[in-house]
């Protein structure tokens, strides 16, 4: 019993560290403006948040490579284009402005679902093409068969040989479109949507 005396000294003291004061995490953050590429009508397309520069952790390095998704309707002030989503990637940071570059374009799910119907064939194709300024873009394309004007038959399915020839045509058209000009020209053509006509 004698040995145990004086060993438990920490019984009377409060716990080490105690309770930390709740600090609002947003006090350590700062906002940066997102500046869209010049091909779009709207320059400022939103804001992003990041923790302030602290020691070796630099804020601008954390921002570079971020991908934001914006509706094309907001970028071009055109509500008719609301079913198209544009992905933009942060390329450079200048003071409190993030300069964005084109990263990808997609369709909203509801628009895609509205195109798919029964009693028709769906054809899909994709190709990796190189633009004249060195960017490699992976392009996807979807096509549907449709009834002829005087058709009485309910269905309009395509035969497998026809599907292959149409897919080859889709691939060559996409590769030609990408190889024709630089990334800026390609994005403009895709936004205009005249390629599939």
mmCIF file with all atom_site columns, C-alpha atoms in Angstrom:
data_model
loop_
_atom_site.group_PDB
_atom_site.id
_atom_site.type_symbol
_atom_site.label_atom_id
_atom_site.label_alt_id
_atom_site.label_comp_id
_atom_site.label_asym_id
_atom_site.label_entity_id
_atom_site.label_seq_id
_atom_site.pdbx_PDB_ins_code
_atom_site.Cartn_x
_atom_site.Cartn_y
_atom_site.Cartn_z
_atom_site.occupancy
_atom_site.B_iso_or_equiv
_atom_site.pdbx_formal_charge
_atom_site.auth_seq_id
_atom_site.auth_comp_id
_atom_site.auth_asym_id
_atom_site.auth_atom_id
_atom_site.pdbx_PDB_model_num
ATOM 1   C CA . UNK A 1 1   ? 0.000   0.000  0.000   1.00 0.00 ? 1   UNK A CA 1
ATOM 2   C CA . UNK A 1 2   ? 2.838   2.403  0.767   1.00 0.00 ? 2   UNK A CA 1
ATOM 3   C CA . UNK A 1 3   ? 4.098   2.258  -2.857  1.00 0.00 ? 3   UNK A CA 1
ATOM 4   C CA . UNK A 1 4   ? 0.730   3.428  -4.287  1.00 0.00 ? 4   UNK A CA 1
ATOM 5   C CA . UNK A 1 5   ? 0.718   6.738  -2.413  1.00 0.00 ? 5   UNK A CA 1
ATOM 6   C CA . UNK A 1 6   ? 1.461   9.733  -4.579  1.00 0.00 ? 6   UNK A CA 1
ATOM 7   C CA . UNK A 1 7   ? 1.259   7.843  -7.855  1.00 0.00 ? 7   UNK A CA 1
ATOM 8   C CA . UNK A 1 8   ? -2.160  9.088  -9.059  1.00 0.00 ? 8   UNK A CA 1
ATOM 9   C CA . UNK A 1 9   ? -1.298  12.761 -9.194  1.00 0.00 ? 9   UNK A CA 1
ATOM 10  C CA . UNK A 1 10  ? -3.625  13.511 -12.122 1.00 0.00 ? 10  UNK A CA 1
ATOM 11  C CA . UNK A 1 11  ? -6.844  12.752 -10.228 1.00 0.00 ? 11  UNK A CA 1
ATOM 12  C CA . UNK A 1 12  ? -7.216  16.314 -9.007  1.00 0.00 ? 12  UNK A CA 1
ATOM 13  C CA . UNK A 1 13  ? -6.099  18.098 -12.197 1.00 0.00 ? 13  UNK A CA 1
ATOM 14  C CA . UNK A 1 14  ? -8.410  18.852 -15.109 1.00 0.00 ? 14  UNK A CA 1
ATOM 15  C CA . UNK A 1 15  ? -7.957  16.944 -18.358 1.00 0.00 ? 15  UNK A CA 1
ATOM 16  C CA . UNK A 1 16  ? -5.069  18.023 -20.559 1.00 0.00 ? 16  UNK A CA 1
ATOM 17  C CA . UNK A 1 17  ? -6.083  20.229 -23.493 1.00 0.00 ? 17  UNK A CA 1
ATOM 18  C CA . UNK A 1 18  ? -9.524  21.009 -22.118 1.00 0.00 ? 18  UNK A CA 1
ATOM 19  C CA . UNK A 1 19  ? -12.346 22.019 -24.437 1.00 0.00 ? 19  UNK A CA 1
ATOM 20  C CA . UNK A 1 20  ? -11.296 23.981 -27.507 1.00 0.00 ? 20  UNK A CA 1
ATOM 21  C CA . UNK A 1 21  ? -13.244 27.081 -28.402 1.00 0.00 ? 21  UNK A CA 1
ATOM 22  C CA . UNK A 1 22  ? -15.499 26.535 -31.428 1.00 0.00 ? 22  UNK A CA 1
ATOM 23  C CA . UNK A 1 23  ? -14.016 28.681 -34.204 1.00 0.00 ? 23  UNK A CA 1
ATOM 24  C CA . UNK A 1 24  ? -16.065 29.465 -37.299 1.00 0.00 ? 24  UNK A CA 1
ATOM 25  C CA . UNK A 1 25  ? -14.181 27.708 -40.174 1.00 0.00 ? 25  UNK A CA 1
ATOM 26  C CA . UNK A 1 26  ? -15.386 30.345 -42.654 1.00 0.00 ? 26  UNK A CA 1
ATOM 27  C CA . UNK A 1 27  ? -13.200 32.977 -40.961 1.00 0.00 ? 27  UNK A CA 1
ATOM 28  C CA . UNK A 1 28  ? -10.150 31.214 -42.420 1.00 0.00 ? 28  UNK A CA 1
ATOM 29  C CA . UNK A 1 29  ? -11.536 31.150 -45.965 1.00 0.00 ? 29  UNK A CA 1
ATOM 30  C CA . UNK A 1 30  ? -11.571 33.559 -48.893 1.00 0.00 ? 30  UNK A CA 1
ATOM 31  C CA . UNK A 1 31  ? -13.713 33.862 -52.008 1.00 0.00 ? 31  UNK A CA 1
ATOM 32  C CA . UNK A 1 32  ? -12.430 33.862 -55.586 1.00 0.00 ? 32  UNK A CA 1
ATOM 33  C CA . UNK A 1 33  ? -14.332 34.931 -58.715 1.00 0.00 ? 33  UNK A CA 1
ATOM 34  C CA . UNK A 1 34  ? -14.657 32.470 -61.596 1.00 0.00 ? 34  UNK A CA 1
ATOM 35  C CA . UNK A 1 35  ? -13.888 34.063 -64.969 1.00 0.00 ? 35  UNK A CA 1
ATOM 36  C CA . UNK A 1 36  ? -15.222 32.116 -67.987 1.00 0.00 ? 36  UNK A CA 1
ATOM 37  C CA . UNK A 1 37  ? -13.338 31.880 -71.336 1.00 0.00 ? 37  UNK A CA 1
ATOM 38  C CA . UNK A 1 38  ? -13.905 34.607 -73.931 1.00 0.00 ? 38  UNK A CA 1
ATOM 39  C CA . UNK A 1 39  ? -16.074 32.343 -76.156 1.00 0.00 ? 39  UNK A CA 1
ATOM 40  C CA . UNK A 1 40  ? -18.964 32.737 -73.693 1.00 0.00 ? 40  UNK A CA 1
ATOM 41  C CA . UNK A 1 41  ? -21.113 35.862 -73.354 1.00 0.00 ? 41  UNK A CA 1
ATOM 42  C CA . UNK A 1 42  ? -21.016 35.953 -69.539 1.00 0.00 ? 42  UNK A CA 1
ATOM 43  C CA . UNK A 1 43  ? -17.555 36.644 -68.099 1.00 0.00 ? 43  UNK A CA 1
ATOM 44  C CA . UNK A 1 44  ? -18.197 36.124 -64.382 1.00 0.00 ? 44  UNK A CA 1
ATOM 45  C CA . UNK A 1 45  ? -19.913 32.791 -63.837 1.00 0.00 ? 45  UNK A CA 1
ATOM 46  C CA . UNK A 1 46  ? -19.729 32.299 -60.071 1.00 0.00 ? 46  UNK A CA 1
ATOM 47  C CA . UNK A 1 47  ? -17.481 32.164 -57.012 1.00 0.00 ? 47  UNK A CA 1
ATOM 48  C CA . UNK A 1 48  ? -15.449 29.494 -55.257 1.00 0.00 ? 48  UNK A CA 1
ATOM 49  C CA . UNK A 1 49  ? -14.095 29.270 -51.716 1.00 0.00 ? 49  UNK A CA 1
ATOM 50  C CA . UNK A 1 50  ? -10.733 28.140 -50.326 1.00 0.00 ? 50  UNK A CA 1
ATOM 51  C CA . UNK A 1 51  ? -8.749  28.272 -47.073 1.00 0.00 ? 51  UNK A CA 1
ATOM 52  C CA . UNK A 1 52  ? -6.369  31.269 -46.912 1.00 0.00 ? 52  UNK A CA 1
ATOM 53  C CA . UNK A 1 53  ? -2.664  30.804 -47.601 1.00 0.00 ? 53  UNK A CA 1
ATOM 54  C CA . UNK A 1 54  ? -1.006  29.437 -44.466 1.00 0.00 ? 54  UNK A CA 1
ATOM 55  C CA . UNK A 1 55  ? 2.656   28.483 -44.295 1.00 0.00 ? 55  UNK A CA 1
ATOM 56  C CA . UNK A 1 56  ? 3.550   26.204 -47.203 1.00 0.00 ? 56  UNK A CA 1
ATOM 57  C CA . UNK A 1 57  ? -0.103  25.599 -48.144 1.00 0.00 ? 57  UNK A CA 1
ATOM 58  C CA . UNK A 1 58  ? -0.742  28.168 -50.875 1.00 0.00 ? 58  UNK A CA 1
ATOM 59  C CA . UNK A 1 59  ? -4.372  28.929 -51.753 1.00 0.00 ? 59  UNK A CA 1
ATOM 60  C CA . UNK A 1 60  ? -3.822  29.389 -55.501 1.00 0.00 ? 60  UNK A CA 1
ATOM 61  C CA . UNK A 1 61  ? -2.253  25.910 -55.780 1.00 0.00 ? 61  UNK A CA 1
ATOM 62  C CA . UNK A 1 62  ? -5.368  24.392 -54.202 1.00 0.00 ? 62  UNK A CA 1
ATOM 63  C CA . UNK A 1 63  ? -7.575  26.175 -56.741 1.00 0.00 ? 63  UNK A CA 1
ATOM 64  C CA . UNK A 1 64  ? -5.697  25.098 -59.873 1.00 0.00 ? 64  UNK A CA 1
ATOM 65  C CA . UNK A 1 65  ? -7.260  22.025 -61.427 1.00 0.00 ? 65  UNK A CA 1
ATOM 66  C CA . UNK A 1 66  ? -10.689 22.560 -59.854 1.00 0.00 ? 66  UNK A CA 1
ATOM 67  C CA . UNK A 1 67  ? -13.537 21.705 -62.210 1.00 0.00 ? 67  UNK A CA 1
ATOM 68  C CA . UNK A 1 68  ? -16.813 23.638 -62.084 1.00 0.00 ? 68  UNK A CA 1
ATOM 69  C CA . UNK A 1 69  ? -20.046 22.729 -63.865 1.00 0.00 ? 69  UNK A CA 1
ATOM 70  C CA . UNK A 1 70  ? -22.152 25.573 -65.242 1.00 0.00 ? 70  UNK A CA 1
ATOM 71  C CA . UNK A 1 71  ? -25.305 25.600 -67.339 1.00 0.00 ? 71  UNK A CA 1
ATOM 72  C CA . UNK A 1 72  ? -24.797 26.922 -70.877 1.00 0.00 ? 72  UNK A CA 1
ATOM 73  C CA . UNK A 1 73  ? -27.953 29.012 -70.368 1.00 0.00 ? 73  UNK A CA 1
ATOM 74  C CA . UNK A 1 74  ? -26.124 31.022 -67.678 1.00 0.00 ? 74  UNK A CA 1
ATOM 75  C CA . UNK A 1 75  ? -22.929 31.388 -69.695 1.00 0.00 ? 75  UNK A CA 1
ATOM 76  C CA . UNK A 1 76  ? -24.611 32.608 -72.894 1.00 0.00 ? 76  UNK A CA 1
ATOM 77  C CA . UNK A 1 77  ? -27.740 34.285 -71.425 1.00 0.00 ? 77  UNK A CA 1
ATOM 78  C CA . UNK A 1 78  ? -29.884 31.937 -73.506 1.00 0.00 ? 78  UNK A CA 1
ATOM 79  C CA . UNK A 1 79  ? -32.574 29.941 -71.694 1.00 0.00 ? 79  UNK A CA 1
ATOM 80  C CA . UNK A 1 80  ? -33.068 27.630 -74.690 1.00 0.00 ? 80  UNK A CA 1
ATOM 81  C CA . UNK A 1 81  ? -29.669 26.074 -73.919 1.00 0.00 ? 81  UNK A CA 1
ATOM 82  C CA . UNK A 1 82  ? -30.503 25.132 -70.329 1.00 0.00 ? 82  UNK A CA 1
ATOM 83  C CA . UNK A 1 83  ? -30.239 21.384 -71.092 1.00 0.00 ? 83  UNK A CA 1
ATOM 84  C CA . UNK A 1 84  ? -26.498 21.703 -71.780 1.00 0.00 ? 84  UNK A CA 1
ATOM 85  C CA . UNK A 1 85  ? -23.920 21.585 -68.996 1.00 0.00 ? 85  UNK A CA 1
ATOM 86  C CA . UNK A 1 86  ? -20.403 22.941 -69.499 1.00 0.00 ? 86  UNK A CA 1
ATOM 87  C CA . UNK A 1 87  ? -17.454 21.865 -67.372 1.00 0.00 ? 87  UNK A CA 1
ATOM 88  C CA . UNK A 1 88  ? -14.730 24.478 -66.901 1.00 0.00 ? 88  UNK A CA 1
ATOM 89  C CA . UNK A 1 89  ? -11.325 23.887 -65.304 1.00 0.00 ? 89  UNK A CA 1
ATOM 90  C CA . UNK A 1 90  ? -9.294  26.456 -63.308 1.00 0.00 ? 90  UNK A CA 1
ATOM 91  C CA . UNK A 1 91  ? -6.105  27.073 -65.312 1.00 0.00 ? 91  UNK A CA 1
ATOM 92  C CA . UNK A 1 92  ? -4.650  30.154 -63.631 1.00 0.00 ? 92  UNK A CA 1
ATOM 93  C CA . UNK A 1 93  ? -5.221  32.396 -60.608 1.00 0.00 ? 93  UNK A CA 1
ATOM 94  C CA . UNK A 1 94  ? -4.684  36.166 -60.850 1.00 0.00 ? 94  UNK A CA 1
ATOM 95  C CA . UNK A 1 95  ? -5.223  37.942 -57.515 1.00 0.00 ? 95  UNK A CA 1
ATOM 96  C CA . UNK A 1 96  ? -8.829  37.010 -56.620 1.00 0.00 ? 96  UNK A CA 1
ATOM 97  C CA . UNK A 1 97  ? -9.813  35.865 -60.122 1.00 0.00 ? 97  UNK A CA 1
ATOM 98  C CA . UNK A 1 98  ? -9.732  32.255 -61.338 1.00 0.00 ? 98  UNK A CA 1
ATOM 99  C CA . UNK A 1 99  ? -9.283  31.976 -65.100 1.00 0.00 ? 99  UNK A CA 1
ATOM 100 C CA . UNK A 1 100 ? -11.176 29.016 -66.516 1.00 0.00 ? 100 UNK A CA 1
ATOM 101 C CA . UNK A 1 101 ? -10.692 26.899 -69.623 1.00 0.00 ? 101 UNK A CA 1
ATOM 102 C CA . UNK A 1 102 ? -13.064 24.506 -71.390 1.00 0.00 ? 102 UNK A CA 1
ATOM 103 C CA . UNK A 1 103 ? -13.025 21.023 -69.817 1.00 0.00 ? 103 UNK A CA 1
ATOM 104 C CA . UNK A 1 104 ? -16.113 19.281 -71.203 1.00 0.00 ? 104 UNK A CA 1
ATOM 105 C CA . UNK A 1 105 ? -19.740 19.502 -72.249 1.00 0.00 ? 105 UNK A CA 1
ATOM 106 C CA . UNK A 1 106 ? -22.666 17.240 -71.435 1.00 0.00 ? 106 UNK A CA 1
ATOM 107 C CA . UNK A 1 107 ? -26.458 17.026 -71.634 1.00 0.00 ? 107 UNK A CA 1
ATOM 108 C CA . UNK A 1 108 ? -28.788 16.964 -68.660 1.00 0.00 ? 108 UNK A CA 1
ATOM 109 C CA . UNK A 1 109 ? -30.273 13.587 -67.822 1.00 0.00 ? 109 UNK A CA 1
ATOM 110 C CA . UNK A 1 110 ? -33.889 14.672 -68.395 1.00 0.00 ? 110 UNK A CA 1
ATOM 111 C CA . UNK A 1 111 ? -33.087 15.905 -71.929 1.00 0.00 ? 111 UNK A CA 1
ATOM 112 C CA . UNK A 1 112 ? -31.337 12.630 -72.763 1.00 0.00 ? 112 UNK A CA 1
ATOM 113 C CA . UNK A 1 113 ? -34.261 10.600 -71.395 1.00 0.00 ? 113 UNK A CA 1
ATOM 114 C CA . UNK A 1 114 ? -36.731 12.645 -73.468 1.00 0.00 ? 114 UNK A CA 1
ATOM 115 C CA . UNK A 1 115 ? -34.850 11.700 -76.671 1.00 0.00 ? 115 UNK A CA 1
ATOM 116 C CA . UNK A 1 116 ? -34.906 7.942  -76.026 1.00 0.00 ? 116 UNK A CA 1
ATOM 117 C CA . UNK A 1 117 ? -38.122 6.290  -77.199 1.00 0.00 ? 117 UNK A CA 1
ATOM 118 C CA . UNK A 1 118 ? -39.399 2.806  -77.953 1.00 0.00 ? 118 UNK A CA 1
ATOM 119 C CA . UNK A 1 119 ? -39.443 1.184  -81.399 1.00 0.00 ? 119 UNK A CA 1
ATOM 120 C CA . UNK A 1 120 ? -36.298 2.879  -82.694 1.00 0.00 ? 120 UNK A CA 1
ATOM 121 C CA . UNK A 1 121 ? -32.566 2.099  -82.750 1.00 0.00 ? 121 UNK A CA 1
ATOM 122 C CA . UNK A 1 122 ? -30.021 4.006  -80.685 1.00 0.00 ? 122 UNK A CA 1
ATOM 123 C CA . UNK A 1 123 ? -26.548 4.413  -82.152 1.00 0.00 ? 123 UNK A CA 1
ATOM 124 C CA . UNK A 1 124 ? -23.621 5.567  -80.036 1.00 0.00 ? 124 UNK A CA 1
ATOM 125 C CA . UNK A 1 125 ? -20.063 6.369  -81.099 1.00 0.00 ? 125 UNK A CA 1
ATOM 126 C CA . UNK A 1 126 ? -16.986 7.917  -79.524 1.00 0.00 ? 126 UNK A CA 1
ATOM 127 C CA . UNK A 1 127 ? -13.600 9.039  -80.806 1.00 0.00 ? 127 UNK A CA 1
ATOM 128 C CA . UNK A 1 128 ? -10.354 10.518 -79.437 1.00 0.00 ? 128 UNK A CA 1
ATOM 129 C CA . UNK A 1 129 ? -9.446  13.363 -81.771 1.00 0.00 ? 129 UNK A CA 1
ATOM 130 C CA . UNK A 1 130 ? -6.656  15.942 -81.759 1.00 0.00 ? 130 UNK A CA 1
ATOM 131 C CA . UNK A 1 131 ? -7.274  19.643 -82.355 1.00 0.00 ? 131 UNK A CA 1
ATOM 132 C CA . UNK A 1 132 ? -4.784  21.806 -84.274 1.00 0.00 ? 132 UNK A CA 1
ATOM 133 C CA . UNK A 1 133 ? -3.499  23.389 -81.031 1.00 0.00 ? 133 UNK A CA 1
ATOM 134 C CA . UNK A 1 134 ? -2.559  19.992 -79.568 1.00 0.00 ? 134 UNK A CA 1
ATOM 135 C CA . UNK A 1 135 ? -5.526  19.192 -77.294 1.00 0.00 ? 135 UNK A CA 1
ATOM 136 C CA . UNK A 1 136 ? -6.824  15.606 -77.384 1.00 0.00 ? 136 UNK A CA 1
ATOM 137 C CA . UNK A 1 137 ? -10.609 15.562 -76.965 1.00 0.00 ? 137 UNK A CA 1
ATOM 138 C CA . UNK A 1 138 ? -12.801 12.511 -76.454 1.00 0.00 ? 138 UNK A CA 1
ATOM 139 C CA . UNK A 1 139 ? -16.077 13.092 -78.243 1.00 0.00 ? 139 UNK A CA 1
ATOM 140 C CA . UNK A 1 140 ? -19.266 11.098 -77.767 1.00 0.00 ? 140 UNK A CA 1
ATOM 141 C CA . UNK A 1 141 ? -22.206 11.080 -80.124 1.00 0.00 ? 141 UNK A CA 1
ATOM 142 C CA . UNK A 1 142 ? -25.712 9.612  -79.968 1.00 0.00 ? 142 UNK A CA 1
ATOM 143 C CA . UNK A 1 143 ? -28.089 9.100  -82.885 1.00 0.00 ? 143 UNK A CA 1
ATOM 144 C CA . UNK A 1 144 ? -31.582 7.676  -83.350 1.00 0.00 ? 144 UNK A CA 1
ATOM 145 C CA . UNK A 1 145 ? -33.386 6.145  -86.288 1.00 0.00 ? 145 UNK A CA 1
ATOM 146 C CA . UNK A 1 146 ? -36.692 7.722  -87.289 1.00 0.00 ? 146 UNK A CA 1
ATOM 147 C CA . UNK A 1 147 ? -39.683 6.796  -89.419 1.00 0.00 ? 147 UNK A CA 1
ATOM 148 C CA . UNK A 1 148 ? -39.857 7.856  -93.039 1.00 0.00 ? 148 UNK A CA 1
ATOM 149 C CA . UNK A 1 149 ? -42.635 10.250 -93.999 1.00 0.00 ? 149 UNK A CA 1
ATOM 150 C CA . UNK A 1 150 ? -44.854 7.643  -95.711 1.00 0.00 ? 150 UNK A CA 1
ATOM 151 C CA . UNK A 1 151 ? -43.967 4.717  -93.407 1.00 0.00 ? 151 UNK A CA 1
ATOM 152 C CA . UNK A 1 152 ? -46.785 2.503  -92.137 1.00 0.00 ? 152 UNK A CA 1
ATOM 153 C CA . UNK A 1 153 ? -44.654 0.078  -90.112 1.00 0.00 ? 153 UNK A CA 1
ATOM 154 C CA . UNK A 1 154 ? -44.647 0.806  -86.367 1.00 0.00 ? 154 UNK A CA 1
ATOM 155 C CA . UNK A 1 155 ? -40.956 0.164  -85.738 1.00 0.00 ? 155 UNK A CA 1
ATOM 156 C CA . UNK A 1 156 ? -37.890 1.638  -87.402 1.00 0.00 ? 156 UNK A CA 1
ATOM 157 C CA . UNK A 1 157 ? -34.945 -0.516 -86.334 1.00 0.00 ? 157 UNK A CA 1
ATOM 158 C CA . UNK A 1 158 ? -31.612 -0.436 -88.198 1.00 0.00 ? 158 UNK A CA 1
ATOM 159 C CA . UNK A 1 159 ? -29.845 -3.614 -89.315 1.00 0.00 ? 159 UNK A CA 1
ATOM 160 C CA . UNK A 1 160 ? -26.428 -4.332 -87.762 1.00 0.00 ? 160 UNK A CA 1
ATOM 161 C CA . UNK A 1 161 ? -24.536 -3.695 -91.042 1.00 0.00 ? 161 UNK A CA 1
ATOM 162 C CA . UNK A 1 162 ? -26.280 -0.330 -91.389 1.00 0.00 ? 162 UNK A CA 1
ATOM 163 C CA . UNK A 1 163 ? -25.498 0.471  -87.745 1.00 0.00 ? 163 UNK A CA 1
ATOM 164 C CA . UNK A 1 164 ? -21.790 -0.186 -88.359 1.00 0.00 ? 164 UNK A CA 1
ATOM 165 C CA . UNK A 1 165 ? -21.683 2.023  -91.456 1.00 0.00 ? 165 UNK A CA 1
ATOM 166 C CA . UNK A 1 166 ? -23.541 4.854  -89.680 1.00 0.00 ? 166 UNK A CA 1
ATOM 167 C CA . UNK A 1 167 ? -21.194 4.579  -86.677 1.00 0.00 ? 167 UNK A CA 1
ATOM 168 C CA . UNK A 1 168 ? -18.146 4.772  -88.982 1.00 0.00 ? 168 UNK A CA 1
ATOM 169 C CA . UNK A 1 169 ? -19.623 7.908  -90.561 1.00 0.00 ? 169 UNK A CA 1
ATOM 170 C CA . UNK A 1 170 ? -20.233 9.435  -87.099 1.00 0.00 ? 170 UNK A CA 1
ATOM 171 C CA . UNK A 1 171 ? -16.619 8.744  -86.057 1.00 0.00 ? 171 UNK A CA 1
ATOM 172 C CA . UNK A 1 172 ? -15.158 10.251 -89.249 1.00 0.00 ? 172 UNK A CA 1
ATOM 173 C CA . UNK A 1 173 ? -17.408 13.348 -88.959 1.00 0.00 ? 173 UNK A CA 1
ATOM 174 C CA . UNK A 1 174 ? -16.350 13.926 -85.326 1.00 0.00 ? 174 UNK A CA 1
ATOM 175 C CA . UNK A 1 175 ? -12.637 13.429 -86.110 1.00 0.00 ? 175 UNK A CA 1
ATOM 176 C CA . UNK A 1 176 ? -12.882 15.830 -89.066 1.00 0.00 ? 176 UNK A CA 1
ATOM 177 C CA . UNK A 1 177 ? -14.671 18.437 -86.934 1.00 0.00 ? 177 UNK A CA 1
ATOM 178 C CA . UNK A 1 178 ? -11.988 18.302 -84.225 1.00 0.00 ? 178 UNK A CA 1
ATOM 179 C CA . UNK A 1 179 ? -9.078  18.299 -86.674 1.00 0.00 ? 179 UNK A CA 1
ATOM 180 C CA . UNK A 1 180 ? -10.431 21.289 -88.592 1.00 0.00 ? 180 UNK A CA 1
ATOM 181 C CA . UNK A 1 181 ? -9.428  23.944 -86.053 1.00 0.00 ? 181 UNK A CA 1
ATOM 182 C CA . UNK A 1 182 ? -8.323  24.704 -82.510 1.00 0.00 ? 182 UNK A CA 1
ATOM 183 C CA . UNK A 1 183 ? -10.220 23.976 -79.268 1.00 0.00 ? 183 UNK A CA 1
ATOM 184 C CA . UNK A 1 184 ? -11.958 27.375 -79.359 1.00 0.00 ? 184 UNK A CA 1
ATOM 185 C CA . UNK A 1 185 ? -13.372 26.704 -82.844 1.00 0.00 ? 185 UNK A CA 1
ATOM 186 C CA . UNK A 1 186 ? -14.501 23.221 -81.810 1.00 0.00 ? 186 UNK A CA 1
ATOM 187 C CA . UNK A 1 187 ? -16.316 24.491 -78.702 1.00 0.00 ? 187 UNK A CA 1
ATOM 188 C CA . UNK A 1 188 ? -18.044 27.184 -80.772 1.00 0.00 ? 188 UNK A CA 1
ATOM 189 C CA . UNK A 1 189 ? -19.192 24.551 -83.285 1.00 0.00 ? 189 UNK A CA 1
ATOM 190 C CA . UNK A 1 190 ? -20.474 22.275 -80.509 1.00 0.00 ? 190 UNK A CA 1
ATOM 191 C CA . UNK A 1 191 ? -22.348 25.123 -78.813 1.00 0.00 ? 191 UNK A CA 1
ATOM 192 C CA . UNK A 1 192 ? -23.953 26.151 -82.111 1.00 0.00 ? 192 UNK A CA 1
ATOM 193 C CA . UNK A 1 193 ? -25.118 22.538 -82.491 1.00 0.00 ? 193 UNK A CA 1
ATOM 194 C CA . UNK A 1 194 ? -25.133 22.576 -86.297 1.00 0.00 ? 194 UNK A CA 1
ATOM 195 C CA . UNK A 1 195 ? -22.879 19.481 -86.635 1.00 0.00 ? 195 UNK A CA 1
ATOM 196 C CA . UNK A 1 196 ? -25.589 16.840 -86.336 1.00 0.00 ? 196 UNK A CA 1
ATOM 197 C CA . UNK A 1 197 ? -27.872 18.375 -88.956 1.00 0.00 ? 197 UNK A CA 1
#
